Amino acid sequence: MLADHFHGPGTHLRLGARLDLPLHPLPDGLPTADPTLDARLTADAPLVGLRPVGRRRLAAAALLAQAARRPGVHYVVADSYHLPWLPYYGNAHMDHSFLLTAGPAGWHITDAYRIETRWGAAEPGEHVGDEQALRGIGTAELVTFAPAPLEPAEPSVADFDPEPYVTAYATWPDRLRALEQLSAETWLLARARKLHAAYRARCAGRPGPTEAERAHLAAWDKLVKQTYLAQRRVALGRPEPAGAADRLAELLAADHAVFTADALAASGAGDELRSAVARMVADVLGVPQAELLDGTPLDYFPSFTSFRLIEIIDRIESDLGLELDADELIPEKLRRVDDFCRIVRR
């Protein structure tokens, strides 16, 4: 939400630019793919044009006093167990982030989280709380961000070996503990892949994922349900259904093939065309070619106007020695370099 506020709608999708399996151990030794707050601030914040300029862990009273002294939006990470607007309240401990702003009617809380839980649903929304209610959060992290230039963020899929991760969950002695965590892991993994697919679509100028990506994401959603059902059955003392670990291994192995298929299809001459068109647009607008190749919309740049759009079209037709289809030259559909490439390829 902060990224979109500073840099425009859709900026948050850049968080899905790189698909990876960023493992680290939980206190009991099980591996998790859920990035730490440190990793988010170090690696992910720059992708969406945010620069952490302050971070303190404070008791609730000190946190509220600090936020009151400095008007604006504050990024807070607290224990979900103490946050009364969440279904986790009084039920489960985990780090949870939200935006906090002082207002005339009390403390305004903006929470973008969405998930179904066995205690109810968390929905994105705005909440107003008084100081007494918020003092119950105990201690929390208060992070201050400043806007920063967007870094290049080409969609990519890291080479990772899922075998140790899958094996740990398949062989963990405490099966209920393993399935409880695996249920959370598959939900996180599925969410990350949906975000990556959305960012790929944005960069390619498509309205959504490809057919192959949609099928892959649907398979991830089925695995989320499969692991949750397995966890519930074991919690009730029933035998563990087989197959969840094998399916996890299959889907992790398929990530690279599914998400790089469109890039492989567009390689060779396609890369040359994209670079050439980006260079022409960069020359007309006087902006960095790298940002255009990163999928930045033309109207993000102050130099872009309807006159510049006409100049871009003229430049492409002149340099490439062709005439673009007039029926395709609709300003609303010409927002990125890939939009021009699509018309040229026709």
PDB file of N, CA and C in Angstrom, residues 298-343:
ATOM      1  N   LEU A 298       4.374   4.296 -19.525  1.00  0.00           N
ATOM      2  CA  LEU A 298       4.859   5.547 -20.106  1.00  0.00           C
ATOM      3  C   LEU A 298       4.330   6.756 -19.338  1.00  0.00           C
ATOM      4  N   ASP A 299       3.073   6.676 -18.868  1.00  0.00           N
ATOM      5  CA  ASP A 299       2.502   7.837 -18.195  1.00  0.00           C
ATOM      6  C   ASP A 299       3.064   8.044 -16.789  1.00  0.00           C
ATOM      7  N   TYR A 300       3.986   7.168 -16.360  1.00  0.00           N
ATOM      8  CA  TYR A 300       4.698   7.390 -15.097  1.00  0.00           C
ATOM      9  C   TYR A 300       5.690   8.541 -15.245  1.00  0.00           C
ATOM     10  N   PHE A 301       6.180   8.753 -16.473  1.00  0.00           N
ATOM     11  CA  PHE A 301       7.214   9.756 -16.715  1.00  0.00           C
ATOM     12  C   PHE A 301       6.583  11.120 -17.005  1.00  0.00           C
ATOM     13  N   PRO A 302       7.026  12.189 -16.361  1.00  0.00           N
ATOM     14  CA  PRO A 302       6.464  13.529 -16.580  1.00  0.00           C
ATOM     15  C   PRO A 302       6.586  14.000 -18.032  1.00  0.00           C
ATOM     16  N   SER A 303       7.576  13.481 -18.762  1.00  0.00           N
ATOM     17  CA  SER A 303       7.774  13.935 -20.145  1.00  0.00           C
ATOM     18  C   SER A 303       6.771  13.330 -21.122  1.00  0.00           C
ATOM     19  N   PHE A 304       5.992  12.355 -20.666  1.00  0.00           N
ATOM     20  CA  PHE A 304       5.051  11.695 -21.577  1.00  0.00           C
ATOM     21  C   PHE A 304       3.777  12.528 -21.736  1.00  0.00           C
ATOM     22  N   THR A 305       3.406  12.792 -22.994  1.00  0.00           N
ATOM     23  CA  THR A 305       2.164  13.486 -23.339  1.00  0.00           C
ATOM     24  C   THR A 305       1.595  12.839 -24.594  1.00  0.00           C
ATOM     25  N   SER A 306       0.411  13.281 -25.000  1.00  0.00           N
ATOM     26  CA  SER A 306      -0.180  12.744 -26.231  1.00  0.00           C
ATOM     27  C   SER A 306       0.689  13.081 -27.444  1.00  0.00           C
ATOM     28  N   PHE A 307       1.363  14.228 -27.398  1.00  0.00           N
ATOM     29  CA  PHE A 307       2.258  14.592 -28.498  1.00  0.00           C
ATOM     30  C   PHE A 307       3.453  13.640 -28.560  1.00  0.00           C
ATOM     31  N   ARG A 308       3.969  13.276 -27.383  1.00  0.00           N
ATOM     32  CA  ARG A 308       5.097  12.342 -27.360  1.00  0.00           C
ATOM     33  C   ARG A 308       4.663  10.959 -27.845  1.00  0.00           C
ATOM     34  N   LEU A 309       3.409  10.577 -27.551  1.00  0.00           N
ATOM     35  CA  LEU A 309       2.906   9.286 -28.019  1.00  0.00           C
ATOM     36  C   LEU A 309       2.925   9.231 -29.551  1.00  0.00           C
ATOM     37  N   ILE A 310       2.462  10.301 -30.181  1.00  0.00           N
ATOM     38  CA  ILE A 310       2.480  10.362 -31.652  1.00  0.00           C
ATOM     39  C   ILE A 310       3.913  10.291 -32.165  1.00  0.00           C
ATOM     40  N   GLU A 311       4.807  10.976 -31.461  1.00  0.00           N
ATOM     41  CA  GLU A 311       6.213  10.962 -31.858  1.00  0.00           C
ATOM     42  C   GLU A 311       6.819   9.566 -31.731  1.00  0.00           C
ATOM     43  N   ILE A 312       6.415   8.834 -30.690  1.00  0.00           N
ATOM     44  CA  ILE A 312       6.901   7.460 -30.506  1.00  0.00           C
ATOM     45  C   ILE A 312       6.432   6.574 -31.656  1.00  0.00           C
ATOM     46  N   ILE A 313       5.156   6.690 -32.007  1.00  0.00           N
ATOM     47  CA  ILE A 313       4.609   5.882 -33.109  1.00  0.00           C
ATOM     48  C   ILE A 313       5.341   6.193 -34.414  1.00  0.00           C
ATOM     49  N   ASP A 314       5.529   7.483 -34.688  1.00  0.00           N
ATOM     50  CA  ASP A 314       6.246   7.880 -35.908  1.00  0.00           C
ATOM     51  C   ASP A 314       7.668   7.323 -35.917  1.00  0.00           C
ATOM     52  N   ARG A 315       8.326   7.359 -34.761  1.00  0.00           N
ATOM     53  CA  ARG A 315       9.712   6.887 -34.671  1.00  0.00           C
ATOM     54  C   ARG A 315       9.781   5.382 -34.924  1.00  0.00           C
ATOM     55  N   ILE A 316       8.860   4.621 -34.334  1.00  0.00           N
ATOM     56  CA  ILE A 316       8.857   3.171 -34.532  1.00  0.00           C
ATOM     57  C   ILE A 316       8.624   2.820 -35.994  1.00  0.00           C
ATOM     58  N   GLU A 317       7.632   3.477 -36.609  1.00  0.00           N
ATOM     59  CA  GLU A 317       7.331   3.194 -38.014  1.00  0.00           C
ATOM     60  C   GLU A 317       8.507   3.568 -38.918  1.00  0.00           C
ATOM     61  N   SER A 318       9.152   4.679 -38.617  1.00  0.00           N
ATOM     62  CA  SER A 318      10.275   5.138 -39.438  1.00  0.00           C
ATOM     63  C   SER A 318      11.492   4.226 -39.291  1.00  0.00           C
ATOM     64  N   ASP A 319      11.866   3.926 -38.041  1.00  0.00           N
ATOM     65  CA  ASP A 319      13.071   3.136 -37.802  1.00  0.00           C
ATOM     66  C   ASP A 319      12.917   1.681 -38.231  1.00  0.00           C
ATOM     67  N   LEU A 320      11.712   1.122 -38.076  1.00  0.00           N
ATOM     68  CA  LEU A 320      11.503  -0.281 -38.420  1.00  0.00           C
ATOM     69  C   LEU A 320      11.001  -0.467 -39.842  1.00  0.00           C
ATOM     70  N   GLY A 321      10.670   0.638 -40.529  1.00  0.00           N
ATOM     71  CA  GLY A 321      10.233   0.567 -41.916  1.00  0.00           C
ATOM     72  C   GLY A 321       8.915  -0.153 -42.096  1.00  0.00           C
ATOM     73  N   LEU A 322       7.946   0.147 -41.243  1.00  0.00           N
ATOM     74  CA  LEU A 322       6.630  -0.494 -41.340  1.00  0.00           C
ATOM     75  C   LEU A 322       5.547   0.488 -40.940  1.00  0.00           C
ATOM     76  N   GLU A 323       4.301   0.056 -41.112  1.00  0.00           N
ATOM     77  CA  GLU A 323       3.155   0.885 -40.716  1.00  0.00           C
ATOM     78  C   GLU A 323       2.331   0.104 -39.716  1.00  0.00           C
ATOM     79  N   LEU A 324       2.168   0.657 -38.539  1.00  0.00           N
ATOM     80  CA  LEU A 324       1.402  -0.013 -37.495  1.00  0.00           C
ATOM     81  C   LEU A 324      -0.084  -0.003 -37.823  1.00  0.00           C
ATOM     82  N   ASP A 325      -0.779  -1.059 -37.393  1.00  0.00           N
ATOM     83  CA  ASP A 325      -2.224  -1.181 -37.619  1.00  0.00           C
ATOM     84  C   ASP A 325      -2.954  -0.047 -36.905  1.00  0.00           C
ATOM     85  N   ALA A 326      -3.633   0.798 -37.674  1.00  0.00           N
ATOM     86  CA  ALA A 326      -4.299   1.970 -37.112  1.00  0.00           C
ATOM     87  C   ALA A 326      -5.363   1.588 -36.087  1.00  0.00           C
ATOM     88  N   ASP A 327      -6.001   0.437 -36.276  1.00  0.00           N
ATOM     89  CA  ASP A 327      -7.048   0.004 -35.340  1.00  0.00           C
ATOM     90  C   ASP A 327      -6.490  -0.343 -33.958  1.00  0.00           C
ATOM     91  N   GLU A 328      -5.170  -0.595 -33.893  1.00  0.00           N
ATOM     92  CA  GLU A 328      -4.534  -0.955 -32.633  1.00  0.00           C
ATOM     93  C   GLU A 328      -3.986   0.255 -31.884  1.00  0.00           C
ATOM     94  N   LEU A 329      -3.967   1.393 -32.551  1.00  0.00           N
ATOM     95  CA  LEU A 329      -3.336   2.585 -31.956  1.00  0.00           C
ATOM     96  C   LEU A 329      -4.313   3.349 -31.075  1.00  0.00           C
ATOM     97  N   ILE A 330      -4.679   2.718 -29.987  1.00  0.00           N
ATOM     98  CA  ILE A 330      -5.601   3.290 -29.011  1.00  0.00           C
ATOM     99  C   ILE A 330      -4.777   3.710 -27.791  1.00  0.00           C
ATOM    100  N   PRO A 331      -4.764   4.983 -27.426  1.00  0.00           N
ATOM    101  CA  PRO A 331      -3.892   5.459 -26.339  1.00  0.00           C
ATOM    102  C   PRO A 331      -3.985   4.649 -25.061  1.00  0.00           C
ATOM    103  N   GLU A 332      -5.213   4.234 -24.692  1.00  0.00           N
ATOM    104  CA  GLU A 332      -5.371   3.482 -23.446  1.00  0.00           C
ATOM    105  C   GLU A 332      -4.665   2.134 -23.484  1.00  0.00           C
ATOM    106  N   LYS A 333      -4.402   1.620 -24.683  1.00  0.00           N
ATOM    107  CA  LYS A 333      -3.747   0.320 -24.808  1.00  0.00           C
ATOM    108  C   LYS A 333      -2.255   0.435 -25.089  1.00  0.00           C
ATOM    109  N   LEU A 334      -1.767   1.651 -25.181  1.00  0.00           N
ATOM    110  CA  LEU A 334      -0.345   1.867 -25.468  1.00  0.00           C
ATOM    111  C   LEU A 334       0.332   2.466 -24.236  1.00  0.00           C
ATOM    112  N   ARG A 335       0.511   1.640 -23.225  1.00  0.00           N
ATOM    113  CA  ARG A 335       1.021   2.132 -21.947  1.00  0.00           C
ATOM    114  C   ARG A 335       2.450   1.690 -21.658  1.00  0.00           C
ATOM    115  N   ARG A 336       2.899   0.615 -22.335  1.00  0.00           N
ATOM    116  CA  ARG A 336       4.238   0.075 -22.060  1.00  0.00           C
ATOM    117  C   ARG A 336       4.928  -0.315 -23.356  1.00  0.00           C
ATOM    118  N   VAL A 337       6.224  -0.534 -23.272  1.00  0.00           N
ATOM    119  CA  VAL A 337       7.002  -0.959 -24.438  1.00  0.00           C
ATOM    120  C   VAL A 337       6.422  -2.229 -25.046  1.00  0.00           C
ATOM    121  N   ASP A 338       6.010  -3.175 -24.205  1.00  0.00           N
ATOM    122  CA  ASP A 338       5.487  -4.439 -24.710  1.00  0.00           C
ATOM    123  C   ASP A 338       4.204  -4.265 -25.509  1.00  0.00           C
ATOM    124  N   ASP A 339       3.444  -3.212 -25.254  1.00  0.00           N
ATOM    125  CA  ASP A 339       2.236  -2.960 -26.048  1.00  0.00           C
ATOM    126  C   ASP A 339       2.596  -2.648 -27.491  1.00  0.00           C
ATOM    127  N   PHE A 340       3.643  -1.866 -27.695  1.00  0.00           N
ATOM    128  CA  PHE A 340       4.102  -1.543 -29.049  1.00  0.00           C
ATOM    129  C   PHE A 340       4.681  -2.790 -29.720  1.00  0.00           C
ATOM    130  N   CYS A 341       5.423  -3.599 -28.941  1.00  0.00           N
ATOM    131  CA  CYS A 341       6.018  -4.828 -29.513  1.00  0.00           C
ATOM    132  C   CYS A 341       4.920  -5.775 -29.986  1.00  0.00           C
ATOM    133  N   ARG A 342       3.843  -5.882 -29.234  1.00  0.00           N
ATOM    134  CA  ARG A 342       2.742  -6.763 -29.617  1.00  0.00           C
ATOM    135  C   ARG A 342       2.165  -6.357 -30.961  1.00  0.00           C
ATOM    136  N   ILE A 343       1.996  -5.040 -31.178  1.00  0.00           N
ATOM    137  CA  ILE A 343       1.436  -4.556 -32.446  1.00  0.00           C
ATOM    138  C   ILE A 343       2.419  -4.774 -33.586  1.00  0.00           C
TER     139      ILE A 343
END
